[in-house]
Amino acid sequence: MRQIKGSSLNGVLSPATVQALARGGITTVEQLRAMNPKQLMKIDGFGAGKLREIESVFFAGGQA
């Protein structure tokens, strides 16, 4: 998968997760942090695995 143009999440999250977030209009860390899990789960193609990835990167001592 290729990177999403203009997304600051490239390289931080998997390409599939970045792509799903972009479908929901989320391309920055700030936008992502403003969302709650219920909102994220409403995005087409976004599931529990992607949510766990975000939680592990942003809320469990991850790299961002």
PDB file of C-alpha atoms in Angstrom:
ATOM      1  CA  MET A   1       0.000   0.000   0.000  1.00  0.00           C
ATOM      2  CA  ARG A   2       1.166   3.478  -0.720  1.00  0.00           C
ATOM      3  CA  GLN A   3       1.313   6.385   1.663  1.00  0.00           C
ATOM      4  CA  ILE A   4      -1.536   8.843   1.928  1.00  0.00           C
ATOM      5  CA  LYS A   5      -0.507  12.207   0.504  1.00  0.00           C
ATOM      6  CA  GLY A   6      -0.563  14.950   3.132  1.00  0.00           C
ATOM      7  CA  SER A   7      -1.042  12.635   6.109  1.00  0.00           C
ATOM      8  CA  SER A   8       1.290  13.171   9.050  1.00  0.00           C
ATOM      9  CA  LEU A   9       0.342   9.661  10.205  1.00  0.00           C
ATOM     10  CA  ASN A  10       2.408   7.989   7.450  1.00  0.00           C
ATOM     11  CA  GLY A  11       5.206   5.999   9.056  1.00  0.00           C
ATOM     12  CA  VAL A  12       3.592   6.200  12.486  1.00  0.00           C
ATOM     13  CA  LEU A  13       0.737   3.790  11.793  1.00  0.00           C
ATOM     14  CA  SER A  14       0.403   0.976   9.267  1.00  0.00           C
ATOM     15  CA  PRO A  15      -0.532   2.027   5.726  1.00  0.00           C
ATOM     16  CA  ALA A  16      -3.906   0.275   6.020  1.00  0.00           C
ATOM     17  CA  THR A  17      -4.752   2.206   9.179  1.00  0.00           C
ATOM     18  CA  VAL A  18      -3.601   5.510   7.674  1.00  0.00           C
ATOM     19  CA  GLN A  19      -5.751   4.821   4.618  1.00  0.00           C
ATOM     20  CA  ALA A  20      -8.831   4.009   6.714  1.00  0.00           C
ATOM     21  CA  LEU A  21      -8.345   7.150   8.793  1.00  0.00           C
ATOM     22  CA  ALA A  22      -7.953   9.250   5.637  1.00  0.00           C
ATOM     23  CA  ARG A  23     -11.312   7.898   4.414  1.00  0.00           C
ATOM     24  CA  GLY A  24     -12.742   9.391   7.594  1.00  0.00           C
ATOM     25  CA  GLY A  25     -11.001  12.720   6.989  1.00  0.00           C
ATOM     26  CA  ILE A  26      -8.306  12.151   9.619  1.00  0.00           C
ATOM     27  CA  THR A  27      -4.786  12.952   8.422  1.00  0.00           C
ATOM     28  CA  THR A  28      -3.084  14.473  11.470  1.00  0.00           C
ATOM     29  CA  VAL A  29      -2.242  13.363  14.994  1.00  0.00           C
ATOM     30  CA  GLU A  30      -4.329  16.252  16.339  1.00  0.00           C
ATOM     31  CA  GLN A  31      -7.406  15.123  14.418  1.00  0.00           C
ATOM     32  CA  LEU A  32      -6.875  11.556  15.577  1.00  0.00           C
ATOM     33  CA  ARG A  33      -6.504  12.544  19.226  1.00  0.00           C
ATOM     34  CA  ALA A  34      -9.758  14.540  19.002  1.00  0.00           C
ATOM     35  CA  MET A  35     -11.684  11.383  18.111  1.00  0.00           C
ATOM     36  CA  ASN A  36     -13.060   8.805  20.501  1.00  0.00           C
ATOM     37  CA  PRO A  37     -13.184   5.056  19.811  1.00  0.00           C
ATOM     38  CA  LYS A  38     -16.896   5.075  18.937  1.00  0.00           C
ATOM     39  CA  GLN A  39     -16.317   7.761  16.312  1.00  0.00           C
ATOM     40  CA  LEU A  40     -13.358   5.875  14.860  1.00  0.00           C
ATOM     41  CA  MET A  41     -15.302   2.617  14.616  1.00  0.00           C
ATOM     42  CA  LYS A  42     -17.878   4.358  12.378  1.00  0.00           C
ATOM     43  CA  ILE A  43     -15.245   4.896   9.661  1.00  0.00           C
ATOM     44  CA  ASP A  44     -15.613   2.515   6.721  1.00  0.00           C
ATOM     45  CA  GLY A  45     -12.942  -0.175   6.903  1.00  0.00           C
ATOM     46  CA  PHE A  46     -11.958   0.666  10.462  1.00  0.00           C
ATOM     47  CA  GLY A  47     -12.108  -2.204  12.936  1.00  0.00           C
ATOM     48  CA  ALA A  48     -10.932  -3.367  16.311  1.00  0.00           C
ATOM     49  CA  GLY A  49      -7.451  -4.269  15.035  1.00  0.00           C
ATOM     50  CA  LYS A  50      -6.828  -0.741  13.786  1.00  0.00           C
ATOM     51  CA  LEU A  51      -8.150   0.683  17.044  1.00  0.00           C
ATOM     52  CA  ARG A  52      -5.748  -1.540  19.014  1.00  0.00           C
ATOM     53  CA  GLU A  53      -2.875  -0.358  16.821  1.00  0.00           C
ATOM     54  CA  ILE A  54      -3.706   3.293  17.521  1.00  0.00           C
ATOM     55  CA  GLU A  55      -4.033   2.615  21.243  1.00  0.00           C
ATOM     56  CA  SER A  56      -0.672   0.838  21.346  1.00  0.00           C
ATOM     57  CA  VAL A  57       1.105   3.635  19.470  1.00  0.00           C
ATOM     58  CA  PHE A  58      -0.495   6.643  21.131  1.00  0.00           C
ATOM     59  CA  PHE A  59      -1.543   5.469  24.584  1.00  0.00           C
ATOM     60  CA  ALA A  60       0.829   2.706  25.642  1.00  0.00           C
ATOM     61  CA  GLY A  61       4.231   4.346  25.486  1.00  0.00           C
ATOM     62  CA  GLY A  62       4.341   4.218  21.709  1.00  0.00           C
ATOM     63  CA  GLN A  63       6.485   6.288  19.398  1.00  0.00           C
ATOM     64  CA  ALA A  64       4.204   9.296  18.881  1.00  0.00           C
TER      65      ALA A  64
END
